[in-house]
Amino acid sequence: MERTIKKVWIGKIADFPVSLGKAVRVEDRDIAVFHLSNGKIRAIANKCPHRGGVLSEGMVANEFVFCPMHDWKINVSDGKVQAPDEGCVQTFPTHIEDHQVYVEMPI
Ligand code: FES
């Protein structure tokens, strides 16, 4: 079956403070959006695979977020939980066009 993607506008780049996460609701999904110190925007599911911590409230360092509940370290680019813990979160491609931020959502 073919996957369909929808590109959804989620705000201006200035709406996303650098090195912080922001919770965004897109198409009935809770997304954590991160504006990294290197200027990139990353979007992942806003739920830790451990016990559901809200990842948008975690501390951000480079390409990683630390879950606010038990400090799991998660790569926000590929969604992988870092060792010694295991798991991954869903990632969503993002685009910046003319200072506007879009996220691709499977529908
Ligand atoms: S809920 Fe995220 S580390 Fe436990």
GROMACS .gro file of N, CA, C and O and ligand atoms in nm:
model
  432
    1MET      N    1   0.084  -0.120   0.000
    1MET     CA    2   0.000   0.000   0.000
    1MET      C    3   0.088   0.126   0.000
    1MET      O    4   0.186   0.133   0.072
    2GLU      N    5   0.052   0.222  -0.079
    2GLU     CA    6   0.130   0.344  -0.088
    2GLU      C    7   0.105   0.434   0.032
    2GLU      O    8  -0.007   0.448   0.077
    3ARG      N    9   0.216   0.491   0.082
    3ARG     CA   10   0.203   0.581   0.196
    3ARG      C   11   0.179   0.723   0.147
    3ARG      O   12   0.244   0.769   0.056
    4THR      N   13   0.086   0.791   0.211
    4THR     CA   14   0.059   0.928   0.171
    4THR      C   15   0.116   1.021   0.276
    4THR      O   16   0.105   0.995   0.395
    5ILE      N   17   0.178   1.127   0.230
    5ILE     CA   18   0.241   1.225   0.319
    5ILE      C   19   0.168   1.358   0.305
    5ILE      O   20   0.134   1.399   0.194
    6LYS      N   21   0.149   1.423   0.416
    6LYS     CA   22   0.089   1.556   0.413
    6LYS      C   23   0.189   1.653   0.475
    6LYS      O   24   0.242   1.627   0.583
    7LYS      N   25   0.213   1.763   0.408
    7LYS     CA   26   0.306   1.865   0.459
    7LYS      C   27   0.224   1.969   0.534
    7LYS      O   28   0.136   2.032   0.478
    8VAL      N   29   0.255   1.983   0.664
    8VAL     CA   30   0.172   2.070   0.749
    8VAL      C   31   0.257   2.185   0.804
    8VAL      O   32   0.366   2.161   0.859
    9TRP      N   33   0.209   2.306   0.790
    9TRP     CA   34   0.277   2.424   0.844
    9TRP      C   35   0.259   2.424   0.995
    9TRP      O   36   0.147   2.407   1.046
   10ILE      N   37   0.369   2.443   1.071
   10ILE     CA   38   0.356   2.442   1.218
   10ILE      C   39   0.400   2.573   1.282
   10ILE      O   40   0.393   2.588   1.403
   11GLY      N   41   0.448   2.668   1.203
   11GLY     CA   42   0.482   2.798   1.261
   11GLY      C   43   0.602   2.862   1.192
   11GLY      O   44   0.658   2.805   1.098
   12LYS      N   45   0.636   2.980   1.242
   12LYS     CA   46   0.754   3.049   1.191
   12LYS      C   47   0.875   2.997   1.267
   12LYS      O   48   0.864   2.952   1.382
   13ILE      N   49   0.992   3.007   1.207
   13ILE     CA   50   1.114   2.960   1.274
   13ILE      C   51   1.131   3.031   1.409
   13ILE      O   52   1.174   2.973   1.508
   14ALA      N   53   1.093   3.158   1.416
   14ALA     CA   54   1.107   3.236   1.539
   14ALA      C   55   1.014   3.186   1.651
   14ALA      O   56   1.032   3.221   1.768
   15ASP      N   57   0.916   3.104   1.616
   15ASP     CA   58   0.826   3.047   1.718
   15ASP      C   59   0.893   2.935   1.797
   15ASP      O   60   0.836   2.886   1.895
   16PHE      N   61   1.011   2.891   1.750
   16PHE     CA   62   1.078   2.777   1.814
   16PHE      C   63   1.212   2.822   1.872
   16PHE      O   64   1.311   2.833   1.799
   17PRO      N   65   1.216   2.849   2.001
   17PRO     CA   66   1.341   2.896   2.064
   17PRO      C   67   1.452   2.792   2.049
   17PRO      O   68   1.427   2.671   2.056
   18VAL      N   69   1.574   2.840   2.028
   18VAL     CA   70   1.689   2.752   2.006
   18VAL      C   71   1.719   2.672   2.133
   18VAL      O   72   1.714   2.725   2.245
   19SER      N   73   1.748   2.544   2.113
   19SER     CA   74   1.785   2.450   2.220
   19SER      C   75   1.674   2.425   2.321
   19SER      O   76   1.700   2.391   2.437
   20LEU      N   77   1.550   2.441   2.275
   20LEU     CA   78   1.435   2.407   2.359
   20LEU      C   79   1.340   2.321   2.276
   20LEU      O   80   1.343   2.325   2.153
   21GLY      N   81   1.256   2.245   2.345
   21GLY     CA   82   1.153   2.170   2.276
   21GLY      C   83   1.021   2.243   2.285
   21GLY      O   84   1.000   2.325   2.374
   22LYS      N   85   0.935   2.213   2.189
   22LYS     CA   86   0.801   2.273   2.192
   22LYS      C   87   0.701   2.166   2.150
   22LYS      O   88   0.724   2.094   2.052
   23ALA      N   89   0.592   2.157   2.226
   23ALA     CA   90   0.487   2.059   2.193
   23ALA      C   91   0.396   2.118   2.087
   23ALA      O   92   0.353   2.232   2.098
   24VAL      N   93   0.370   2.038   1.983
   24VAL     CA   94   0.281   2.083   1.876
   24VAL      C   95   0.185   1.968   1.845
   24VAL      O   96   0.226   1.852   1.841
   25ARG      N   97   0.060   2.003   1.827
   25ARG     CA   98  -0.039   1.901   1.790
   25ARG      C   99  -0.061   1.910   1.639
   25ARG      O  100  -0.099   2.015   1.588
   26VAL      N  101  -0.034   1.800   1.569
   26VAL     CA  102  -0.046   1.800   1.424
   26VAL      C  103  -0.128   1.678   1.382
   26VAL      O  104  -0.087   1.564   1.410
   27GLU      N  105  -0.240   1.703   1.315
   27GLU     CA  106  -0.319   1.592   1.262
   27GLU      C  107  -0.345   1.484   1.369
   27GLU      O  108  -0.320   1.366   1.345
   28ASP      N  109  -0.388   1.526   1.487
   28ASP     CA  110  -0.419   1.432   1.595
   28ASP      C  111  -0.298   1.361   1.655
   28ASP      O  112  -0.311   1.259   1.720
   29ARG      N  113  -0.178   1.411   1.628
   29ARG     CA  114  -0.059   1.353   1.689
   29ARG      C  115   0.011   1.457   1.774
   29ARG      O  116   0.014   1.575   1.738
   30ASP      N  117   0.070   1.413   1.884
   30ASP     CA  118   0.149   1.501   1.969
   30ASP      C  119   0.295   1.490   1.926
   30ASP      O  120   0.356   1.384   1.935
   31ILE      N  121   0.347   1.603   1.881
   31ILE     CA  122   0.482   1.608   1.826
   31ILE      C  123   0.568   1.697   1.916
   31ILE      O  124   0.521   1.798   1.967
   32ALA      N  125   0.694   1.658   1.934
   32ALA     CA  126   0.791   1.745   2.001
   32ALA      C  127   0.882   1.802   1.892
   32ALA      O  128   0.940   1.728   1.815
   33VAL      N  129   0.887   1.935   1.886
   33VAL     CA  130   0.968   2.001   1.783
   33VAL      C  131   1.087   2.068   1.852
   33VAL      O  132   1.071   2.137   1.953
   34PHE      N  133   1.205   2.046   1.797
   34PHE     CA  134   1.328   2.100   1.856
   34PHE      C  135   1.401   2.187   1.755
   34PHE      O  136   1.420   2.146   1.640
   35HIS      N  137   1.439   2.306   1.798
   35HIS     CA  138   1.521   2.395   1.716
   35HIS      C  139   1.663   2.382   1.771
   35HIS      O  140   1.693   2.434   1.879
   36LEU      N  141   1.746   2.310   1.699
   36LEU     CA  142   1.879   2.278   1.749
   36LEU      C  143   1.975   2.396   1.736
   36LEU      O  144   1.952   2.488   1.657
   37SER      N  145   2.082   2.389   1.812
   37SER     CA  146   2.180   2.499   1.811
   37SER      C  147   2.249   2.513   1.674
   37SER      O  148   2.304   2.617   1.643
   38ASN      N  149   2.244   2.408   1.591
   38ASN     CA  150   2.301   2.417   1.457
   38ASN      C  151   2.200   2.473   1.355
   38ASN      O  152   2.226   2.474   1.235
   39GLY      N  153   2.084   2.515   1.403
   39GLY     CA  154   1.983   2.577   1.316
   39GLY      C  155   1.882   2.481   1.260
   39GLY      O  156   1.781   2.522   1.203
   40LYS      N  157   1.907   2.350   1.275
   40LYS     CA  158   1.812   2.253   1.219
   40LYS      C  159   1.688   2.242   1.307
   40LYS      O  160   1.694   2.264   1.428
   41ILE      N  161   1.579   2.204   1.244
   41ILE     CA  162   1.455   2.176   1.316
   41ILE      C  163   1.429   2.026   1.307
   41ILE      O  164   1.441   1.966   1.199
   42ARG      N  165   1.397   1.964   1.420
   42ARG     CA  166   1.367   1.822   1.421
   42ARG      C  167   1.233   1.799   1.488
   42ARG      O  168   1.197   1.871   1.582
   43ALA      N  169   1.160   1.697   1.442
   43ALA     CA  170   1.029   1.666   1.499
   43ALA      C  171   1.022   1.517   1.529
   43ALA      O  172   1.056   1.433   1.445
   44ILE      N  173   0.979   1.484   1.651
   44ILE     CA  174   0.965   1.344   1.692
   44ILE      C  175   0.834   1.330   1.769
   44ILE      O  176   0.776   1.429   1.815
   45ALA      N  177   0.789   1.207   1.785
   45ALA     CA  178   0.671   1.183   1.868
   45ALA      C  179   0.700   1.233   2.009
   45ALA      O  180   0.809   1.212   2.062
   46ASN      N  181   0.600   1.298   2.068
   46ASN     CA  182   0.624   1.362   2.199
   46ASN      C  183   0.593   1.268   2.315
   46ASN      O  184   0.524   1.304   2.411
   47LYS      N  185   0.646   1.146   2.306
   47LYS     CA  186   0.618   1.047   2.409
   47LYS      C  187   0.738   0.954   2.420
   47LYS      O  188   0.773   0.885   2.324
   48CYS      N  189   0.798   0.953   2.537
   48CYS     CA  190   0.914   0.868   2.558
   48CYS      C  191   0.874   0.720   2.549
   48CYS      O  192   0.771   0.680   2.605
   49PRO      N  193   0.956   0.637   2.481
   49PRO     CA  194   0.922   0.494   2.469
   49PRO      C  195   0.938   0.419   2.601
   49PRO      O  196   0.894   0.305   2.611
   50HIS      N  197   0.996   0.481   2.703
   50HIS     CA  198   1.010   0.414   2.833
   50HIS      C  199   0.876   0.413   2.904
   50HIS      O  200   0.805   0.313   2.902
   51ARG      N  201   0.836   0.527   2.961
   51ARG     CA  202   0.707   0.531   3.031
   51ARG      C  203   0.625   0.655   2.995
   51ARG      O  204   0.549   0.705   3.079
   52GLY      N  205   0.646   0.704   2.874
   52GLY     CA  206   0.558   0.808   2.823
   52GLY      C  207   0.592   0.950   2.865
   52GLY      O  208   0.507   1.039   2.856
   53GLY      N  209   0.715   0.975   2.908
   53GLY     CA  210   0.755   1.111   2.943
   53GLY      C  211   0.735   1.207   2.826
   53GLY      O  212   0.744   1.168   2.710
   54VAL      N  213   0.708   1.333   2.860
   54VAL     CA  214   0.682   1.435   2.758
   54VAL      C  215   0.816   1.491   2.710
   54VAL      O  216   0.881   1.571   2.778
   55LEU      N  217   0.858   1.447   2.593
   55LEU     CA  218   0.994   1.478   2.547
   55LEU      C  219   1.016   1.626   2.517
   55LEU      O  220   1.128   1.676   2.529
   56SER      N  221   0.910   1.698   2.482
   56SER     CA  222   0.926   1.841   2.453
   56SER      C  223   0.969   1.918   2.578
   56SER      O  224   1.017   2.031   2.567
   57GLU      N  225   0.955   1.856   2.696
   57GLU     CA  226   0.995   1.923   2.821
   57GLU      C  227   1.135   1.883   2.865
   57GLU      O  228   1.182   1.923   2.972
   58GLY      N  229   1.202   1.803   2.784
   58GLY     CA  230   1.335   1.756   2.820
   58GLY      C  231   1.444   1.857   2.788
   58GLY      O  232   1.423   1.953   2.714
   59MET      N  233   1.561   1.834   2.847
   59MET     CA  234   1.677   1.919   2.819
   59MET      C  235   1.735   1.880   2.684
   59MET      O  236   1.745   1.762   2.651
   60VAL      N  237   1.775   1.980   2.606
   60VAL     CA  238   1.829   1.955   2.473
   60VAL      C  239   1.978   1.986   2.473
   60VAL      O  240   2.022   2.089   2.525
   61ALA      N  241   2.058   1.894   2.417
   61ALA     CA  242   2.201   1.917   2.401
   61ALA      C  243   2.240   1.863   2.264
   61ALA      O  244   2.224   1.744   2.237
   62ASN      N  245   2.289   1.951   2.178
   62ASN     CA  246   2.322   1.915   2.040
   62ASN      C  247   2.202   1.844   1.975
   62ASN      O  248   2.095   1.901   1.971
   63GLU      N  249   2.221   1.718   1.930
   63GLU     CA  250   2.110   1.650   1.862
   63GLU      C  251   2.035   1.555   1.956
   63GLU      O  252   1.968   1.463   1.910
   64PHE      N  253   2.046   1.578   2.086
   64PHE     CA  254   1.984   1.486   2.181
   64PHE      C  255   1.888   1.558   2.273
   64PHE      O  256   1.907   1.675   2.307
   65VAL      N  257   1.783   1.483   2.313
   65VAL     CA  258   1.696   1.532   2.420
   65VAL      C  259   1.703   1.430   2.533
   65VAL      O  260   1.713   1.309   2.509
   66PHE      N  261   1.699   1.480   2.655
   66PHE     CA  262   1.699   1.394   2.773
   66PHE      C  263   1.558   1.394   2.830
   66PHE      O  264   1.505   1.500   2.865
   67CYS      N  265   1.500   1.274   2.836
   67CYS     CA  266   1.362   1.265   2.886
   67CYS      C  267   1.355   1.323   3.027
   67CYS      O  268   1.438   1.291   3.113
   68PRO      N  269   1.254   1.407   3.054
   68PRO     CA  270   1.244   1.470   3.186
   68PRO      C  271   1.209   1.372   3.298
   68PRO      O  272   1.226   1.404   3.415
   69MET      N  273   1.163   1.253   3.262
   69MET     CA  274   1.123   1.160   3.369
   69MET      C  275   1.238   1.077   3.425
   69MET      O  276   1.261   1.074   3.545
   70HIS      N  277   1.311   1.006   3.339
   70HIS     CA  278   1.419   0.921   3.390
   70HIS      C  279   1.548   0.939   3.312
   70HIS      O  280   1.634   0.852   3.313
   71ASP      N  281   1.554   1.049   3.236
   71ASP     CA  282   1.681   1.091   3.175
   71ASP      C  283   1.731   1.003   3.060
   71ASP      O  284   1.850   1.004   3.030
   72TRP      N  285   1.644   0.928   2.996
   72TRP     CA  286   1.690   0.856   2.877
   72TRP      C  287   1.735   0.959   2.775
   72TRP      O  288   1.673   1.066   2.762
   73LYS      N  289   1.840   0.922   2.701
   73LYS     CA  290   1.898   1.013   2.600
   73LYS      C  291   1.852   0.967   2.462
   73LYS      O  292   1.877   0.852   2.423
   74ILE      N  293   1.788   1.055   2.389
   74ILE     CA  294   1.728   1.019   2.261
   74ILE      C  295   1.780   1.113   2.152
   74ILE      O  296   1.780   1.235   2.168
   75ASN      N  297   1.823   1.053   2.040
   75ASN     CA  298   1.869   1.132   1.926
   75ASN      C  299   1.745   1.185   1.852
   75ASN      O  300   1.661   1.107   1.806
   76VAL      N  301   1.734   1.316   1.840
   76VAL     CA  302   1.613   1.373   1.780
   76VAL      C  303   1.616   1.368   1.628
   76VAL      O  304   1.516   1.396   1.563
   77SER      N  305   1.731   1.327   1.569
   77SER     CA  306   1.738   1.317   1.423
   77SER      C  307   1.693   1.180   1.374
   77SER      O  308   1.620   1.170   1.276
   78ASP      N  309   1.737   1.073   1.443
   78ASP     CA  310   1.695   0.939   1.398
   78ASP      C  311   1.601   0.870   1.496
   78ASP      O  312   1.554   0.759   1.470
   79GLY      N  313   1.572   0.934   1.610
   79GLY     CA  314   1.476   0.881   1.705
   79GLY      C  315   1.530   0.772   1.796
   79GLY      O  316   1.457   0.719   1.880
   80LYS      N  317   1.660   0.738   1.781
   80LYS     CA  318   1.712   0.624   1.857
   80LYS      C  319   1.746   0.660   2.002
   80LYS      O  320   1.811   0.761   2.028
   81VAL      N  321   1.703   0.572   2.091
   81VAL     CA  322   1.743   0.582   2.231
   81VAL      C  323   1.888   0.539   2.241
   81VAL      O  324   1.930   0.441   2.178
   82GLN      N  325   1.966   0.612   2.319
   82GLN     CA  326   2.109   0.583   2.331
   82GLN      C  327   2.134   0.479   2.441
   82GLN      O  328   2.064   0.477   2.543
   83ALA      N  329   2.238   0.397   2.420
   83ALA     CA  330   2.277   0.295   2.518
   83ALA      C  331   2.312   0.363   2.652
   83ALA      O  332   2.361   0.476   2.651
   84PRO      N  333   2.289   0.297   2.763
   84PRO     CA  334   2.253   0.156   2.778
   84PRO      C  335   2.103   0.128   2.761
   84PRO      O  336   2.061   0.014   2.773
   85ASP      N  337   2.023   0.231   2.735
   85ASP     CA  338   1.880   0.208   2.718
   85ASP      C  339   1.852   0.174   2.571
   85ASP      O  340   1.938   0.189   2.486
   86GLU      N  341   1.730   0.128   2.544
   86GLU     CA  342   1.699   0.081   2.409
   86GLU      C  343   1.561   0.128   2.366
   86GLU      O  344   1.472   0.144   2.450
   87GLY      N  345   1.544   0.143   2.236
   87GLY     CA  346   1.414   0.178   2.182
   87GLY      C  347   1.428   0.291   2.081
   87GLY      O  348   1.539   0.332   2.047
   88CYS      N  349   1.315   0.336   2.031
   88CYS     CA  350   1.320   0.452   1.942
   88CYS      C  351   1.184   0.519   1.940
   88CYS      O  352   1.083   0.460   1.979
   89VAL      N  353   1.185   0.644   1.898
   89VAL     CA  354   1.061   0.719   1.881
   89VAL      C  355   1.045   0.751   1.733
   89VAL      O  356   1.144   0.761   1.660
   90GLN      N  357   0.922   0.770   1.692
   90GLN     CA  358   0.896   0.803   1.552
   90GLN      C  359   0.950   0.943   1.522
   90GLN      O  360   0.938   1.035   1.604
   91THR      N  361   1.009   0.959   1.405
   91THR     CA  362   1.058   1.090   1.362
   91THR      C  363   0.974   1.137   1.244
   91THR      O  364   0.915   1.056   1.171
   92PHE      N  365   0.970   1.267   1.225
   92PHE     CA  366   0.894   1.326   1.115
   92PHE      C  367   0.985   1.423   1.041
   92PHE      O  368   1.044   1.513   1.105
   93PRO      N  369   0.997   1.411   0.909
   93PRO     CA  370   1.080   1.504   0.833
   93PRO      C  371   1.028   1.648   0.847
   93PRO      O  372   0.906   1.670   0.855
   94THR      N  373   1.121   1.742   0.852
   94THR     CA  374   1.082   1.883   0.862
   94THR      C  375   1.147   1.962   0.748
   94THR      O  376   1.248   1.920   0.692
   95HIS      N  377   1.088   2.074   0.717
   95HIS     CA  378   1.140   2.162   0.614
   95HIS      C  379   1.128   2.305   0.662
   95HIS      O  380   1.029   2.341   0.726
   96ILE      N  381   1.227   2.386   0.628
   96ILE     CA  382   1.219   2.529   0.653
   96ILE      C  383   1.217   2.597   0.516
   96ILE      O  384   1.308   2.577   0.435
   97GLU      N  385   1.113   2.673   0.492
   97GLU     CA  386   1.103   2.746   0.364
   97GLU      C  387   1.063   2.888   0.396
   97GLU      O  388   0.956   2.911   0.456
   98ASP      N  389   1.150   2.982   0.359
   98ASP     CA  390   1.120   3.123   0.379
   98ASP      C  391   1.082   3.152   0.526
   98ASP      O  392   0.982   3.218   0.553
   99HIS      N  393   1.161   3.098   0.619
   99HIS     CA  394   1.144   3.116   0.764
   99HIS      C  395   1.016   3.050   0.819
   99HIS      O  396   0.979   3.074   0.932
  100GLN      N  397   0.952   2.968   0.739
  100GLN     CA  398   0.834   2.895   0.785
  100GLN      C  399   0.872   2.748   0.802
  100GLN      O  400   0.952   2.695   0.727
  101VAL      N  401   0.812   2.685   0.904
  101VAL     CA  402   0.847   2.546   0.935
  101VAL      C  403   0.731   2.454   0.900
  101VAL      O  404   0.614   2.481   0.935
  102TYR      N  405   0.765   2.345   0.832
  102TYR     CA  406   0.666   2.246   0.791
  102TYR      C  407   0.711   2.109   0.840
  102TYR      O  408   0.831   2.081   0.848
  103VAL      N  409   0.615   2.025   0.871
  103VAL     CA  410   0.647   1.888   0.910
  103VAL      C  411   0.568   1.794   0.818
  103VAL      O  412   0.455   1.824   0.779
  104GLU      N  413   0.633   1.683   0.779
  104GLU     CA  414   0.565   1.584   0.695
  104GLU      C  415   0.500   1.480   0.783
  104GLU      O  416   0.566   1.417   0.866
  105MET      N  417   0.372   1.461   0.765
  105MET     CA  418   0.297   1.365   0.845
  105MET      C  419   0.242   1.256   0.756
  105MET      O  420   0.182   1.284   0.652
  106PRO      N  421   0.259   1.129   0.795
  106PRO     CA  422   0.194   1.021   0.721
  106PRO      C  423   0.044   1.026   0.749
  106PRO      O  424   0.002   1.049   0.861
  107ILE      N  425  -0.036   1.009   0.644
  107ILE     CA  426  -0.182   1.010   0.667
  107ILE      C  427  -0.245   0.885   0.609
  107ILE      O  428  -0.182   0.810   0.538
  108FES     S1  429   0.964   0.795   3.073
  108FES    FE1  430   1.133   0.871   2.960
  108FES     S2  431   1.302   0.790   3.059
  108FES    FE2  432   1.136   0.706   3.168
   0.00000   0.00000   0.00000
